[in-house]
mmCIF file with all atom_site columns, C-alpha atoms in Angstrom:
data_model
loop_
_atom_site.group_PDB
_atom_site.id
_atom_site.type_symbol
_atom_site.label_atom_id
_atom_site.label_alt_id
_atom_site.label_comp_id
_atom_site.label_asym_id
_atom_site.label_entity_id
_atom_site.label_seq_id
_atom_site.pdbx_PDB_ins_code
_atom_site.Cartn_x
_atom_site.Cartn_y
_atom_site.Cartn_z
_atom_site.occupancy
_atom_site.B_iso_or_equiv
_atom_site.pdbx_formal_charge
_atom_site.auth_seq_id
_atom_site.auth_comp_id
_atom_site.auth_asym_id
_atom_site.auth_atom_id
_atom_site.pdbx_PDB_model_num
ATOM 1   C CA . UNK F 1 1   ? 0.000  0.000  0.000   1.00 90.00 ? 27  UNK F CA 1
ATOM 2   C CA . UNK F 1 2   ? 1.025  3.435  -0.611  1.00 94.00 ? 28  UNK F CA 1
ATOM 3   C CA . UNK F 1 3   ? 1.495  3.994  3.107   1.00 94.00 ? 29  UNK F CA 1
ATOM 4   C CA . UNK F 1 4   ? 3.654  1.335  3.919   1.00 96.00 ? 30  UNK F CA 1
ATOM 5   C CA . UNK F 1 5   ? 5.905  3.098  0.758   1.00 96.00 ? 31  UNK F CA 1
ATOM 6   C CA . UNK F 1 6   ? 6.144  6.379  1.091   1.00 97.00 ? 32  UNK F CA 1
ATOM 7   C CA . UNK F 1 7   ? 5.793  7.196  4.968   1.00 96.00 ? 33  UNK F CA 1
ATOM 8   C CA . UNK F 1 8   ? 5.261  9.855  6.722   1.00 95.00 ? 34  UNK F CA 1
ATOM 9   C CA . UNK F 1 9   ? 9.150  10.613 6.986   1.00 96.00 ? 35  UNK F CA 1
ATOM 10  C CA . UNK F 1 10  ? 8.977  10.448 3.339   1.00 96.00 ? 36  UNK F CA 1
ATOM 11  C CA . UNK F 1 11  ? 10.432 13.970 1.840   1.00 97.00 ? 37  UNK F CA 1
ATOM 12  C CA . UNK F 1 12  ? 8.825  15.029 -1.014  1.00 97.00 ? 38  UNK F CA 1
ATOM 13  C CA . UNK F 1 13  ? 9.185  17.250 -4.244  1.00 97.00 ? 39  UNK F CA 1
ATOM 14  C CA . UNK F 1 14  ? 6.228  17.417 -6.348  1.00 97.00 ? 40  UNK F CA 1
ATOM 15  C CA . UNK F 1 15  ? 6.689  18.369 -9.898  1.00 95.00 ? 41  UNK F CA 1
ATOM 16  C CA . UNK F 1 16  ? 5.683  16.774 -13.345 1.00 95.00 ? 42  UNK F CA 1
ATOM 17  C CA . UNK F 1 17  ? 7.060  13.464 -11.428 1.00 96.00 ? 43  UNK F CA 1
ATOM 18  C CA . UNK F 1 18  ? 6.912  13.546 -7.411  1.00 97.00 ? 44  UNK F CA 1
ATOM 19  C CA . UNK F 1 19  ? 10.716 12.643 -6.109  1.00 97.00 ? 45  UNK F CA 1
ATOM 20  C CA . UNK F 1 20  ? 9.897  11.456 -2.658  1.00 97.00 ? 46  UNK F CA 1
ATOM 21  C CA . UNK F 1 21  ? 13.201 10.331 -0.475  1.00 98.00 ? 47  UNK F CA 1
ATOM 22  C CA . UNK F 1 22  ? 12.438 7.898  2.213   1.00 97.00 ? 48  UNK F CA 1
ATOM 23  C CA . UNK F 1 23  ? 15.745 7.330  4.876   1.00 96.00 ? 49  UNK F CA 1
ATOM 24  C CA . UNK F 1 24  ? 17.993 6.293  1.867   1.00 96.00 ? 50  UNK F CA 1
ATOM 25  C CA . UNK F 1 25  ? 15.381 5.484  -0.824  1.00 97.00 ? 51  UNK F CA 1
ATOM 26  C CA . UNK F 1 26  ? 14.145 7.346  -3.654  1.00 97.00 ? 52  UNK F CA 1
ATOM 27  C CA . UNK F 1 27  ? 11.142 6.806  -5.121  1.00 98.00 ? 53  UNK F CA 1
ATOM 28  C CA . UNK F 1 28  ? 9.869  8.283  -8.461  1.00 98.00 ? 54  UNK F CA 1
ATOM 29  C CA . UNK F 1 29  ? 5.344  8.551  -8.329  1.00 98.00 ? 55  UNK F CA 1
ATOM 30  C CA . UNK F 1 30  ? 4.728  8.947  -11.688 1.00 98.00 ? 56  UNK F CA 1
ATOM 31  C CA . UNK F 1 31  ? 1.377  9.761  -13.000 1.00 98.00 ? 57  UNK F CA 1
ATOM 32  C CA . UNK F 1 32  ? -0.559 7.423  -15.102 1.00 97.00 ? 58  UNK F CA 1
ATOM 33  C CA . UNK F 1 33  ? -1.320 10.706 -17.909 1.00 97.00 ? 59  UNK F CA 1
ATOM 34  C CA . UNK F 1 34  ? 2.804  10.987 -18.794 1.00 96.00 ? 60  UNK F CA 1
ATOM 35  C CA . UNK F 1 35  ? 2.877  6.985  -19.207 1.00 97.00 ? 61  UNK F CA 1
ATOM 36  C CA . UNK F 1 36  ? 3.857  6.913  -22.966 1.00 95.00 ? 62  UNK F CA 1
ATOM 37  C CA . UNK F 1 37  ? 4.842  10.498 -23.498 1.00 96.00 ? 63  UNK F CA 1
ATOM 38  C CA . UNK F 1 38  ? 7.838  11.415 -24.102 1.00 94.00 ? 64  UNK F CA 1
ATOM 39  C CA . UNK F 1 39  ? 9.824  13.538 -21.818 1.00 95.00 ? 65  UNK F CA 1
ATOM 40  C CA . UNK F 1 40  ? 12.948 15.616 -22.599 1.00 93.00 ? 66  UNK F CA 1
ATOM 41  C CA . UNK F 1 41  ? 15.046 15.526 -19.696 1.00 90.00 ? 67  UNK F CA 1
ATOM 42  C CA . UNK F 1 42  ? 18.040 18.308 -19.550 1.00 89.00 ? 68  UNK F CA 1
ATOM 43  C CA . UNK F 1 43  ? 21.105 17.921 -17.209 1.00 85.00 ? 69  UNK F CA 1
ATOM 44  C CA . UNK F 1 44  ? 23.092 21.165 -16.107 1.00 86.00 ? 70  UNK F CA 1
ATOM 45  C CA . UNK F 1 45  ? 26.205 22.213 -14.318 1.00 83.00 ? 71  UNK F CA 1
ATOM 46  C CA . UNK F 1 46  ? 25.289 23.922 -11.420 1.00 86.00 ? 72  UNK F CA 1
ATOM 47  C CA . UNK F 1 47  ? 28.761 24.091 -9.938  1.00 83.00 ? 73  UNK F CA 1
ATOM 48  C CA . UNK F 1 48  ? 32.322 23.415 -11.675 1.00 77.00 ? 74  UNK F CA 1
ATOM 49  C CA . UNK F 1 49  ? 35.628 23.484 -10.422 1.00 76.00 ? 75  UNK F CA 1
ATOM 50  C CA . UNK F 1 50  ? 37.722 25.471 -12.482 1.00 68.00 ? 76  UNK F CA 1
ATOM 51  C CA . UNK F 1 51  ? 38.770 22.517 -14.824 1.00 66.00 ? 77  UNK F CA 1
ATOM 52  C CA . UNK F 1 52  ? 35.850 20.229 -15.423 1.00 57.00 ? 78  UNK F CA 1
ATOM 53  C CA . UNK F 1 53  ? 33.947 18.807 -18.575 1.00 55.00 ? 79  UNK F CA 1
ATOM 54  C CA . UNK F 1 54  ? 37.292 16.312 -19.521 1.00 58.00 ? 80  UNK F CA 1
ATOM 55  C CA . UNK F 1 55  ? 39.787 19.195 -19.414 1.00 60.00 ? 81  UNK F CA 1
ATOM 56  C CA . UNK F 1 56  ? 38.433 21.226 -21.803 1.00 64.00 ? 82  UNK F CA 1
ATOM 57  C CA . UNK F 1 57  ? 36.721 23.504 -19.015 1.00 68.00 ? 83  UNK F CA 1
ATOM 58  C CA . UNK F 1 58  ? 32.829 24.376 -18.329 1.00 76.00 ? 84  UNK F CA 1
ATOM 59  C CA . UNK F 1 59  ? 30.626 26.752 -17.321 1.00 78.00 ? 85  UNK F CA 1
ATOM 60  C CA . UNK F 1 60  ? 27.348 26.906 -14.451 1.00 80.00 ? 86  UNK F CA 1
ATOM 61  C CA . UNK F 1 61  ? 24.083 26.183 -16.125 1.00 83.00 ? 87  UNK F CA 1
ATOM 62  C CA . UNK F 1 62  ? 26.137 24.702 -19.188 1.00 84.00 ? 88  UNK F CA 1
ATOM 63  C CA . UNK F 1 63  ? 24.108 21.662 -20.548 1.00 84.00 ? 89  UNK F CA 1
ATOM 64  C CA . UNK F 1 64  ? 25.701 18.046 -19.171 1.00 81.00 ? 90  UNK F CA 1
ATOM 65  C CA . UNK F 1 65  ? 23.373 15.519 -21.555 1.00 83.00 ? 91  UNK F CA 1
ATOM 66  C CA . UNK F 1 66  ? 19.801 15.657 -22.377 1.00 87.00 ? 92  UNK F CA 1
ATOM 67  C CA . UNK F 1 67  ? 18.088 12.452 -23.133 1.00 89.00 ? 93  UNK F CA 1
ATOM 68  C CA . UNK F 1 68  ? 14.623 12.305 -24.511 1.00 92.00 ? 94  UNK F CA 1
ATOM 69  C CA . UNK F 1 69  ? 12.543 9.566  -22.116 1.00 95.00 ? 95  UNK F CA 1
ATOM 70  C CA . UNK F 1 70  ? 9.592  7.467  -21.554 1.00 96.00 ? 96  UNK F CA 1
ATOM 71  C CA . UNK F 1 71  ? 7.899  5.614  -18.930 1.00 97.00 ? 97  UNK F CA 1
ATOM 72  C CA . UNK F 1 72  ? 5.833  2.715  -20.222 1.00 97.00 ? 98  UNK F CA 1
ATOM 73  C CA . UNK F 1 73  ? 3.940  0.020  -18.733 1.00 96.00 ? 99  UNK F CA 1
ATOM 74  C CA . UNK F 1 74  ? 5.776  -3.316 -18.925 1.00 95.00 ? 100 UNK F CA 1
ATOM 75  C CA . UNK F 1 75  ? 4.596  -6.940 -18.408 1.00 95.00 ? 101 UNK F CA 1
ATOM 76  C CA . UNK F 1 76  ? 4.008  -8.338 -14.801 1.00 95.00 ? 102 UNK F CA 1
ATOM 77  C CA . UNK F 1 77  ? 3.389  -4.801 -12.922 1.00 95.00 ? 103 UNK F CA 1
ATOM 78  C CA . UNK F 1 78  ? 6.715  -3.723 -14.537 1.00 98.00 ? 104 UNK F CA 1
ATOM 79  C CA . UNK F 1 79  ? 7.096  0.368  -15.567 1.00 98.00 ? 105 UNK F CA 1
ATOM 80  C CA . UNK F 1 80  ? 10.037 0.096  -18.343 1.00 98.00 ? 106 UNK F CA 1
ATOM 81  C CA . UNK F 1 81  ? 11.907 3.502  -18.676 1.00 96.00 ? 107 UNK F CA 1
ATOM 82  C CA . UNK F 1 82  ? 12.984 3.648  -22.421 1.00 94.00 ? 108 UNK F CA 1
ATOM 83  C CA . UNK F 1 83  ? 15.666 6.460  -23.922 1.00 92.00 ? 109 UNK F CA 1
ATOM 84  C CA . UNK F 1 84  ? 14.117 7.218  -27.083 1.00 88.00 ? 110 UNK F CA 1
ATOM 85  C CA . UNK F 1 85  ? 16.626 7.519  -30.202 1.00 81.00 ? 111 UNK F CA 1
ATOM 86  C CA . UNK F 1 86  ? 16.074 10.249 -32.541 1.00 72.00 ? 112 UNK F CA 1
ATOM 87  C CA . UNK F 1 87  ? 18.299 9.259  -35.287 1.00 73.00 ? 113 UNK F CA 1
ATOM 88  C CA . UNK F 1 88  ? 16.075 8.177  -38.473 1.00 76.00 ? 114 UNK F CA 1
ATOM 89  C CA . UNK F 1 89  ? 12.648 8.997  -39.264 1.00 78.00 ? 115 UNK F CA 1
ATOM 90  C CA . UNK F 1 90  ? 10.131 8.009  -42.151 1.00 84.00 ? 116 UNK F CA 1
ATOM 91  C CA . UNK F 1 91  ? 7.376  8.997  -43.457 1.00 88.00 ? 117 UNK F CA 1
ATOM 92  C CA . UNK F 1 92  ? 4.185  6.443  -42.100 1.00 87.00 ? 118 UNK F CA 1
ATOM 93  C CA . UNK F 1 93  ? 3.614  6.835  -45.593 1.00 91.00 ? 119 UNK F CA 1
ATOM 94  C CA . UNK F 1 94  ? 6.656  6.041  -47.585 1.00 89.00 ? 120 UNK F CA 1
ATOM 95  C CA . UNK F 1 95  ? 7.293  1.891  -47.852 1.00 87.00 ? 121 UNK F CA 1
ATOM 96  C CA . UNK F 1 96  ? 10.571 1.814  -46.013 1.00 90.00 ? 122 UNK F CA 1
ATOM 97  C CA . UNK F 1 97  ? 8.688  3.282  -42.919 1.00 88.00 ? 123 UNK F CA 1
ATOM 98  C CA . UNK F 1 98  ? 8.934  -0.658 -41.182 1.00 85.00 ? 124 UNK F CA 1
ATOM 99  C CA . UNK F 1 99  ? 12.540 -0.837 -42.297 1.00 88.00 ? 125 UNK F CA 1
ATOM 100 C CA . UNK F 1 100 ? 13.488 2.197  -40.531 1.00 84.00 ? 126 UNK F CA 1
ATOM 101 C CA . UNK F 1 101 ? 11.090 1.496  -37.592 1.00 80.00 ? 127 UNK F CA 1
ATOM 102 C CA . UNK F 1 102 ? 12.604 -1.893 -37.255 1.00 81.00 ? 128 UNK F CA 1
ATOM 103 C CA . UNK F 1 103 ? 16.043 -0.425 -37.112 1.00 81.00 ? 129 UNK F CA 1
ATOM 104 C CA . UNK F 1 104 ? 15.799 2.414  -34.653 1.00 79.00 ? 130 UNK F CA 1
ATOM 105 C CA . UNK F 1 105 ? 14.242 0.346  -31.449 1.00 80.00 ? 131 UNK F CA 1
ATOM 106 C CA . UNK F 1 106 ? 14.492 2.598  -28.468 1.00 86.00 ? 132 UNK F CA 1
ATOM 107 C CA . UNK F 1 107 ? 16.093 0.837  -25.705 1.00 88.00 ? 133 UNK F CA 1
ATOM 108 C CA . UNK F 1 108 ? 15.236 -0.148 -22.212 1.00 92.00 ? 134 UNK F CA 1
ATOM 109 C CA . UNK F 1 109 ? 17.154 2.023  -19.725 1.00 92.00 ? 135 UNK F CA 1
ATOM 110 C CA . UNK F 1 110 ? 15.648 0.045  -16.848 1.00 94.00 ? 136 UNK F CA 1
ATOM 111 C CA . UNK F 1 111 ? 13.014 -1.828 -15.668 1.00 96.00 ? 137 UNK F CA 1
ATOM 112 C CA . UNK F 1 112 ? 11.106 -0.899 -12.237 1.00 97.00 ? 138 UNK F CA 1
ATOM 113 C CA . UNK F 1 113 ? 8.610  -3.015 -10.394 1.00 97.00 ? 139 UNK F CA 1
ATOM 114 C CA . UNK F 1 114 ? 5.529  -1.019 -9.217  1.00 98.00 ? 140 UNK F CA 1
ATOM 115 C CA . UNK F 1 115 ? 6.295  -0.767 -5.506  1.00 97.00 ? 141 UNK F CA 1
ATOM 116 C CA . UNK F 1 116 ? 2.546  1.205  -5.084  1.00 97.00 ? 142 UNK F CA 1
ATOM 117 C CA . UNK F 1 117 ? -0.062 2.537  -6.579  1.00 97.00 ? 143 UNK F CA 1
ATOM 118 C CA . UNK F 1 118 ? -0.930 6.551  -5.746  1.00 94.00 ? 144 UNK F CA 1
ATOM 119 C CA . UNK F 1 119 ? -3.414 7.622  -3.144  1.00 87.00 ? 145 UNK F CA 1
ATOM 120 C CA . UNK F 1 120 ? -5.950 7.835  -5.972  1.00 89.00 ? 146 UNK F CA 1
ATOM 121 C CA . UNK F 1 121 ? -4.410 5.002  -8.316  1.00 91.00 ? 147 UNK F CA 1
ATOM 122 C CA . UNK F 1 122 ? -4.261 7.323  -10.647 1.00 96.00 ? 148 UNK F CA 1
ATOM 123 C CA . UNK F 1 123 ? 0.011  7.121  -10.292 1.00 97.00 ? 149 UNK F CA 1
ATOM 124 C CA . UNK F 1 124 ? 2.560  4.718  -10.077 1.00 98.00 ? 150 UNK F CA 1
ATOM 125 C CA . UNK F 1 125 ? 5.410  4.302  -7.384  1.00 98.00 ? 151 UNK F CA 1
ATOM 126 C CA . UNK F 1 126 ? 8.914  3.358  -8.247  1.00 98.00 ? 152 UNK F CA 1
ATOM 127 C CA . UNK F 1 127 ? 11.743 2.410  -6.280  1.00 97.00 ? 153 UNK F CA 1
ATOM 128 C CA . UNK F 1 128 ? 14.914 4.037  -8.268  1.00 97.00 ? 154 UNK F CA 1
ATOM 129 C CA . UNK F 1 129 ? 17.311 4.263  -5.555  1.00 96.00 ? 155 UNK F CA 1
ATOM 130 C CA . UNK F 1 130 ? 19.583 1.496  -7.132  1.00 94.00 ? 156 UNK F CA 1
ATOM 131 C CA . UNK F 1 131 ? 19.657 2.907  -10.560 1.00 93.00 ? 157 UNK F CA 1
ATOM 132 C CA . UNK F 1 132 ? 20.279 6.497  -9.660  1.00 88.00 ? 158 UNK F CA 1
ATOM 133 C CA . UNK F 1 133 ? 22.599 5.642  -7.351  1.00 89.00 ? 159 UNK F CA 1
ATOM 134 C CA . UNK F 1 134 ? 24.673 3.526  -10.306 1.00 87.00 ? 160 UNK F CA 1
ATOM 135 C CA . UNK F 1 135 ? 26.131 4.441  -13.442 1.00 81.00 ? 161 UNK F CA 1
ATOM 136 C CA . UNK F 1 136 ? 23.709 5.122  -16.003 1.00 76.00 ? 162 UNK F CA 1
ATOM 137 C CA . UNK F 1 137 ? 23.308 7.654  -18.927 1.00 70.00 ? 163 UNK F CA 1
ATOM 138 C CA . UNK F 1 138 ? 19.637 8.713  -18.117 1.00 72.00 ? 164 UNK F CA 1
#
């Protein structure tokens, strides 16, 4: 149950996706209307020491990555997180459409097993501690 997730010592940050950190958790509630969409998500410098960005120096609010993302519902209460790859596009149209569909799969980043469902079901709790603590390119 939601509860027994996200407790009442549970810190929160509500935006488009409510961060909530529980003792050494994290956990992502995301809401069932952005499952699917796609969600550009930017990564800035806030900081920098005076050489940073592999020697070649950078700058506060300079861009890190940006990765284009979706959440989508997976098989056996699974929410897959997939980085979508914006390399070729077809026409619908145009006969080579499947070819280039075929080719340009967007990968699963991770996988994340519902660990609750929102106060209203109408969201979707993650645990992402484990991935966000690790080495990933999201």
């Amino acid at each position: 149950a939601y509860k027994d997730v996200i407790t009442n010592k549970a810190i929160s940050q509500k935006g488009m996706i409510t961060v909530h950190k529980v003792d050494d958790k994290y956990y992502f509630e995301v809401p069932n209307t952005i499952l699917g969409r796609e969600i550009l998500a930017v990564t800035r410098y806030i900081k920098v020491p005076a050489i940073a960005g592999n020697g070649r120096g950078a700058y506060g609010g300079e861009v890190a990555n940006q990765q284009t993302l979706t959440f989508e519902k997976g098989p056996n209460n699974n929410i897959f997180l997939r980085t979508i790859t914006l390399v070729n596009a077809a026409d619908p149209k145009d006969d080579i459409y499947k070819a280039v569909t075929n080719s340009n799969l967007n990968a699963i980043a991770a996988s994340f097993p519902i660990a609750a469902y929102g106060k209203d079901s109408t969201s979707v709790v993650l645990d992402v501690t484990d991935y966000f603590k690790g080495d990933n390119q999201v």
